[in-house]
Coordinates of C-alpha atoms (C1' of nucleotides) in Angstrom, one line a residue:
Chain A
M9 CA 121.7 94.0 66.2
E10 CA 125.3 93.3 65.1
H11 CA 126.7 96.1 67.1
R12 CA 125.1 94.8 70.2
I13 CA 126.7 91.4 69.6
E14 CA 130.0 93.2 69.2
K15 CA 129.5 95.0 72.4
I16 CA 128.7 91.8 74.3
K17 CA 131.7 90.2 72.7
K18 CA 133.9 93.0 74.1
Q19 CA 132.4 92.6 77.5
L20 CA 133.2 89.0 77.5
H21 CA 136.7 89.5 76.3
S22 CA 137.3 92.1 78.9
Q23 CA 136.8 89.4 81.5
S24 CA 138.7 86.9 79.3
Y25 CA 135.7 84.9 78.3
K26 CA 135.2 84.0 74.7
L27 CA 132.1 84.5 72.5
T28 CA 131.9 80.9 71.3
P29 CA 129.4 80.0 68.6
Q30 CA 127.1 78.5 71.2
R31 CA 127.2 81.7 73.3
E32 CA 126.7 83.8 70.2
A33 CA 123.7 81.7 69.2
T34 CA 122.3 82.1 72.6
V35 CA 122.8 85.9 72.6
R36 CA 121.1 86.1 69.2
V37 CA 118.1 84.2 70.4
L38 CA 117.8 86.7 73.3
L39 CA 118.2 89.6 71.0
E40 CA 115.6 88.3 68.6
N41 CA 113.1 87.7 71.4
E42 CA 113.8 90.7 73.4
E43 CA 110.1 91.3 74.1
D44 CA 109.5 87.9 75.5
H45 CA 110.6 86.6 78.8
L46 CA 112.2 83.3 77.9
S47 CA 113.0 80.6 80.3
A48 CA 116.2 78.6 80.0
E49 CA 114.2 75.8 78.3
D50 CA 112.7 78.3 75.9
V51 CA 116.1 79.6 75.0
Y52 CA 117.4 76.1 74.6
L53 CA 114.7 75.1 72.2
L54 CA 115.2 78.3 70.1
V55 CA 119.0 77.9 70.1
K56 CA 118.6 74.3 69.1
E57 CA 116.9 75.4 65.8
K58 CA 120.1 77.1 64.8
A59 CA 122.7 75.0 66.5
P60 CA 121.1 71.6 67.1
E61 CA 124.2 70.2 68.8
I62 CA 124.1 72.6 71.7
G63 CA 123.3 71.1 75.2
L64 CA 120.9 72.4 77.8
A65 CA 123.7 72.7 80.3
T66 CA 125.6 75.1 78.0
V67 CA 122.6 77.3 77.7
Y68 CA 122.4 77.4 81.5
R69 CA 126.0 78.2 81.8
T70 CA 125.8 80.9 79.2
L71 CA 122.8 82.5 80.8
E72 CA 124.6 82.4 84.1
L73 CA 127.6 84.0 82.6
L74 CA 125.6 86.7 80.9
S75 CA 123.8 87.3 84.2
E76 CA 127.1 87.9 86.0
L77 CA 128.1 90.4 83.3
K78 CA 124.7 92.1 83.7
V79 CA 124.0 91.6 80.1
V80 CA 120.8 89.8 81.1
D81 CA 118.7 89.9 84.2
K82 CA 117.4 86.8 85.8
I83 CA 113.8 87.1 86.9
N84 CA 111.2 85.0 88.5
F85 CA 107.5 85.9 88.2
G86 CA 106.4 83.4 90.8
D87 CA 105.9 80.3 88.6
G88 CA 108.9 78.1 89.4
V89 CA 110.9 79.1 86.3
S90 CA 113.7 81.6 86.0
R91 CA 113.4 83.9 83.0
Y92 CA 116.1 85.8 81.3
D93 CA 115.7 89.4 80.2
L94 CA 118.2 91.4 78.2
R95 CA 119.2 94.6 79.8
K96 CA 118.5 97.5 77.5
E97 CA 121.4 99.4 76.1
G98 CA 122.7 101.9 78.6
A99 CA 120.2 100.9 81.2
E100 CA 121.6 101.1 84.6
H101 CA 118.7 99.5 86.3
F102 CA 116.4 96.7 85.6
H103 CA 113.2 97.6 84.0
H104 CA 109.8 96.9 85.5
H105 CA 107.1 94.5 84.7
L106 CA 103.3 94.4 84.6
V107 CA 102.0 90.9 85.0
C108 CA 98.4 90.3 84.1
G109 CA 96.8 87.7 86.3
E110 CA 94.0 87.0 83.8
C111 CA 95.9 86.4 80.5
G112 CA 99.4 86.1 81.9
S113 CA 100.8 88.7 79.6
V114 CA 103.9 90.6 80.7
E115 CA 104.4 94.2 79.7
E116 CA 107.6 96.1 80.2
I117 CA 108.1 99.5 81.6
E118 CA 111.3 101.3 80.7
D119 CA 110.8 104.5 82.6
D120 CA 112.6 104.7 85.8
L121 CA 109.7 105.1 88.2
L122 CA 111.7 104.6 91.3
E123 CA 114.1 107.5 91.4
D124 CA 112.3 109.2 94.2
V125 CA 111.7 106.0 96.1
E126 CA 115.3 105.0 95.9
K127 CA 116.3 108.4 97.3
I128 CA 114.0 107.7 100.2
V129 CA 115.4 104.3 100.8
E130 CA 119.0 105.6 100.7
S131 CA 118.3 108.5 103.1
D132 CA 115.8 106.9 105.5
W133 CA 117.2 103.4 105.6
G134 CA 120.9 104.1 104.8
F135 CA 120.6 101.4 102.2
K136 CA 122.8 101.8 99.1
V137 CA 120.7 100.8 96.2
K138 CA 122.4 99.0 93.4
D139 CA 119.5 97.5 91.6
H140 CA 115.8 96.7 92.0
R141 CA 113.0 94.4 91.0
L142 CA 109.6 95.9 90.6
T143 CA 106.7 93.9 89.4
F144 CA 103.0 94.9 89.5
H145 CA 100.4 92.2 89.5
G146 CA 97.0 93.1 88.3
V147 CA 94.8 93.3 85.2
C148 CA 96.0 94.6 81.9
R149 CA 94.1 97.1 79.8
K150 CA 92.9 94.4 77.4
C151 CA 91.5 92.1 80.0
Q152 CA 89.8 95.0 81.7
A153 CA 88.1 95.8 78.5
D154 CA 87.2 92.2 77.9
S155 CA 85.7 91.7 81.3
K156 CA 83.6 94.9 80.8
T157 CA 82.3 93.5 77.5
N158 CA 81.4 90.2 79.1
T159 CA 79.7 91.9 82.0
A160 CA 77.7 93.9 79.5
L161 CA 76.7 90.9 77.5
S162 CA 75.8 88.7 80.4
S163 CA 73.6 91.4 82.1
Chain B
M24 CA 99.4 86.4 118.8
E25 CA 96.4 84.4 119.8
H26 CA 94.0 86.8 118.2
R27 CA 95.9 86.6 115.0
I28 CA 95.5 82.8 115.0
E29 CA 91.8 83.3 115.7
K30 CA 91.6 85.6 112.8
I31 CA 93.3 83.2 110.4
K32 CA 91.0 80.4 111.8
K33 CA 88.0 82.5 110.8
Q34 CA 89.4 83.2 107.4
L35 CA 89.9 79.5 106.8
H36 CA 86.4 78.7 108.1
S37 CA 84.9 81.2 105.8
Q38 CA 86.1 79.2 102.9
S39 CA 85.2 75.9 104.7
Y40 CA 88.8 75.0 105.5
K41 CA 89.7 73.8 108.9
L42 CA 92.5 74.9 111.2
T43 CA 93.9 71.5 111.8
P44 CA 96.7 71.0 114.4
Q45 CA 99.3 70.8 111.6
R46 CA 98.0 74.0 110.0
E47 CA 98.0 75.7 113.4
A48 CA 101.5 74.6 114.1
T49 CA 102.6 76.0 110.7
V50 CA 100.9 79.3 111.3
R51 CA 102.5 79.6 114.8
V52 CA 105.9 79.0 113.3
L53 CA 105.2 81.8 110.8
L54 CA 104.1 84.1 113.6
E55 CA 107.0 83.3 115.8
N56 CA 109.4 84.0 112.9
E57 CA 107.8 86.9 111.4
E58 CA 111.0 88.8 110.8
D59 CA 112.6 86.0 108.9
H60 CA 111.9 84.9 105.4
L61 CA 111.5 81.2 105.8
S62 CA 111.6 78.7 103.0
A63 CA 109.2 75.8 103.0
E64 CA 112.0 73.6 104.3
D65 CA 112.8 76.1 107.1
V66 CA 109.1 76.1 108.1
Y67 CA 109.0 72.3 107.9
L68 CA 112.0 71.9 110.3
L69 CA 110.6 74.4 112.8
V70 CA 107.2 72.8 112.7
K71 CA 108.7 69.4 113.1
E72 CA 110.1 70.5 116.5
K73 CA 106.6 70.9 117.8
A74 CA 104.8 68.3 115.8
P75 CA 107.4 65.7 114.6
E76 CA 104.8 63.6 112.7
I77 CA 104.1 66.3 110.2
G78 CA 105.1 65.7 106.6
L79 CA 106.8 68.1 104.3
A80 CA 104.0 67.8 101.8
T81 CA 101.5 69.1 104.4
V82 CA 103.7 72.1 105.0
Y83 CA 103.7 72.8 101.3
R84 CA 100.0 72.4 101.1
T85 CA 99.4 74.6 104.1
L86 CA 101.6 77.4 102.7
E87 CA 99.9 77.1 99.4
L88 CA 96.6 77.4 101.1
L89 CA 97.7 80.4 103.2
S90 CA 99.0 82.0 100.1
E91 CA 95.6 81.7 98.4
L92 CA 94.0 83.3 101.3
K93 CA 96.6 86.1 101.2
V94 CA 97.6 85.3 104.8
V95 CA 101.1 84.8 103.5
D96 CA 102.9 86.1 100.5
K97 CA 105.2 83.8 98.5
I98 CA 108.4 85.5 97.4
N99 CA 111.5 84.7 95.7
F100 CA 114.7 86.6 96.1
G101 CA 116.5 85.0 93.2
D102 CA 118.0 82.0 94.9
G103 CA 116.0 79.1 93.7
V104 CA 113.8 78.9 96.9
S105 CA 110.3 80.2 97.6
R106 CA 110.0 82.0 100.8
Y107 CA 106.8 82.8 102.7
D108 CA 106.1 86.0 104.4
L109 CA 103.2 86.7 106.7
R110 CA 101.1 89.6 105.5
K111 CA 100.9 92.3 108.2
E112 CA 97.6 92.9 109.8
G113 CA 95.5 95.1 107.7
A114 CA 98.1 95.5 105.0
E115 CA 96.6 95.6 101.6
H116 CA 99.8 95.4 99.7
F117 CA 102.8 93.3 100.1
H118 CA 105.7 95.1 101.9
H119 CA 109.0 95.8 100.3
H120 CA 112.4 94.3 100.9
L121 CA 116.0 95.4 101.0
V122 CA 118.3 92.6 100.2
C123 CA 122.0 93.1 101.0
G124 CA 124.3 91.6 98.5
E125 CA 127.2 91.4 101.0
C126 CA 125.8 89.8 104.1
G127 CA 122.5 88.5 102.7
S128 CA 120.4 90.2 105.3
V129 CA 116.8 91.1 104.3
E130 CA 115.2 94.2 105.8
E131 CA 111.5 94.9 105.5
I132 CA 109.9 98.2 104.6
E133 CA 106.3 98.6 105.7
D134 CA 105.7 102.1 104.3
D135 CA 103.8 102.1 101.0
L136 CA 106.3 103.8 98.8
L137 CA 104.5 103.0 95.7
E138 CA 101.3 105.0 95.9
D139 CA 102.4 107.6 93.3
V140 CA 104.0 105.0 91.1
E141 CA 100.9 102.9 91.1
K142 CA 98.8 105.9 90.1
I143 CA 101.1 106.5 87.1
V144 CA 100.9 102.9 86.1
E145 CA 97.1 102.9 86.2
S146 CA 96.8 106.2 84.3
D147 CA 99.6 105.9 81.8
W148 CA 99.4 102.1 81.1
G149 CA 95.8 101.4 81.9
F150 CA 96.9 98.6 84.2
K151 CA 94.8 97.9 87.2
V152 CA 97.3 97.2 90.0
K153 CA 96.3 94.6 92.5
D154 CA 99.6 93.9 94.2
H155 CA 103.3 94.5 93.8
R156 CA 106.7 93.1 94.5
L157 CA 109.4 95.5 95.1
T158 CA 112.9 94.5 96.2
F159 CA 116.0 96.6 96.3
H160 CA 119.3 94.9 95.9
G161 CA 122.3 96.8 97.3
V162 CA 124.4 97.2 100.4
C163 CA 122.9 97.6 103.9
R164 CA 123.9 100.2 106.4
K165 CA 126.0 97.8 108.4
C166 CA 128.0 96.5 105.5
Q167 CA 128.7 100.0 104.3
A168 CA 130.1 100.9 107.6
D169 CA 132.1 97.7 107.7
S170 CA 133.6 98.3 104.4
K171 CA 134.6 101.8 105.3
T172 CA 136.4 100.5 108.4
N173 CA 138.2 97.9 106.3
T174 CA 139.3 100.5 103.8
A175 CA 140.6 102.7 106.5
L176 CA 142.5 99.9 108.1
S177 CA 144.0 98.6 104.9
S178 CA 145.2 102.0 103.8
Chain C
dT20 C1' 79.2 57.7 105.8
dT21 C1' 80.9 61.4 103.3
dC22 C1' 84.3 64.7 102.9
dT23 C1' 88.6 66.9 104.2
dG24 C1' 93.2 66.5 105.5
dT25 C1' 97.5 63.8 106.3
dG26 C1' 101.8 61.1 105.7
dC27 C1' 104.6 58.7 102.8
dA28 C1' 106.8 57.7 98.7
dA29 C1' 107.1 58.3 94.2
dA30 C1' 107.1 61.5 90.5
dC31 C1' 108.3 65.8 88.5
dA32 C1' 110.6 69.9 86.8
dT33 C1' 114.3 72.7 86.9
dT34 C1' 119.0 73.5 87.6
dT35 C1' 123.7 72.1 88.7
dT36 C1' 127.8 69.1 88.4
dG37 C1' 131.5 65.7 87.0
dC38 C1' 134.0 64.4 83.5
dA39 C1' 136.0 63.2 79.2
dA40 C1' 136.5 65.1 74.7
dA41 C1' 137.0 69.1 71.7
dG42 C1' 138.6 73.6 70.7
dT43 C1' 141.5 77.8 71.4
dC44 C1' 145.6 80.6 72.3
Chain D
dG10 C1' 150.5 72.0 76.4
dA11 C1' 147.8 74.7 79.4
dC12 C1' 143.4 76.4 79.8
dT13 C1' 138.6 77.1 78.4
dT14 C1' 134.4 75.5 76.8
dT15 C1' 131.3 71.8 75.5
dG16 C1' 128.0 67.8 75.5
dC17 C1' 126.2 64.2 77.9
dA18 C1' 124.6 61.9 81.7
dA19 C1' 124.0 61.7 86.4
dA20 C1' 122.9 64.1 90.5
dA21 C1' 120.9 67.4 93.3
dT22 C1' 117.2 70.5 94.5
dG23 C1' 112.7 72.1 95.3
dT24 C1' 108.0 71.1 94.7
dT25 C1' 103.8 68.4 93.5
dT26 C1' 101.0 64.4 93.2
dG27 C1' 98.7 59.7 94.0
dC28 C1' 96.9 57.1 97.2
dA29 C1' 95.5 54.6 101.3
dC30 C1' 94.5 55.8 105.8
dA31 C1' 92.9 58.8 109.8
dG32 C1' 89.8 62.1 111.6
dA33 C1' 86.0 65.4 111.8
dA34 C1' 81.1 66.6 110.6

DNA sequence: TTCTGTGCAAACATTTTGCAAAGTC
DNA sequence: GACTTTGCAAAATGTTTGCACAGAA
């Protein structure tokens, strides 16, 4: 945890940005909620618990900054809100998501499933891939099981 | 062109919706600009040329409706705007996109590159895939060529 | 007439910006 | 003192909603 903050601090410094208390609080919230996909508002509310004097605009500005530094990735699952997701240590690419249409849960996939696909895109389309966004929409394991149970009960 | 309108008309009717003049004008704009990735505003302005009395809300409502019917797909490339993309005839899945970070161009890929990946997701994660969103961010062929030329010139 | 669809304007939600004050080097 | 960062409030943006009216079945 602490070493990840240190690392981000160095990344900021290398571009002559400072890790202010507000920025640090924001980063800590992101680290503590790595599994979730927080919106700016979510982050704001959580940061406010530790640092009540922070403003929403600052959170936006911080998230924007972290986005530029590729510390976080900004994603959008189709509802109108941007969500911010910490990039895993050493990850070159953004991880993938499984969004369940029934319960709304979002599962993360770390494995890079796209290596082969990227090779095809680079060779067949001449497109130099720098990053990707891959999201599957469907039904998660749990909801599939639930709906089977319900079907069984109602029949 | 006409037969695609007919088809959409039938799809609407099957759910007891009507293909009103406004809706038809909207669909036509989408058909005529299939290559582009129009925002609601873009569609609105183009529809207005043919049917000046149409309101923006109607365009939104139409796009929403077409989205539900899976006639169009709503996408978001990271700028704050939703874009609407006609689903190709007979396509079960949404097609993929290559977004160039230099010139902003968006290229479409029809091939289903994800068959294998989906199989892995279904077997390893137990996730029933219904649809996907795949976007690559990078540098398109043209911009790569341009930057090579510039490098050569400036050296 | 009943129901669907429309246009307009107002409401809404999210995000960005201007600016003066505060903090840092 | 020059420069960065912040908080607040206002503005901008994109989208949705309420409602009275128009149109089709």
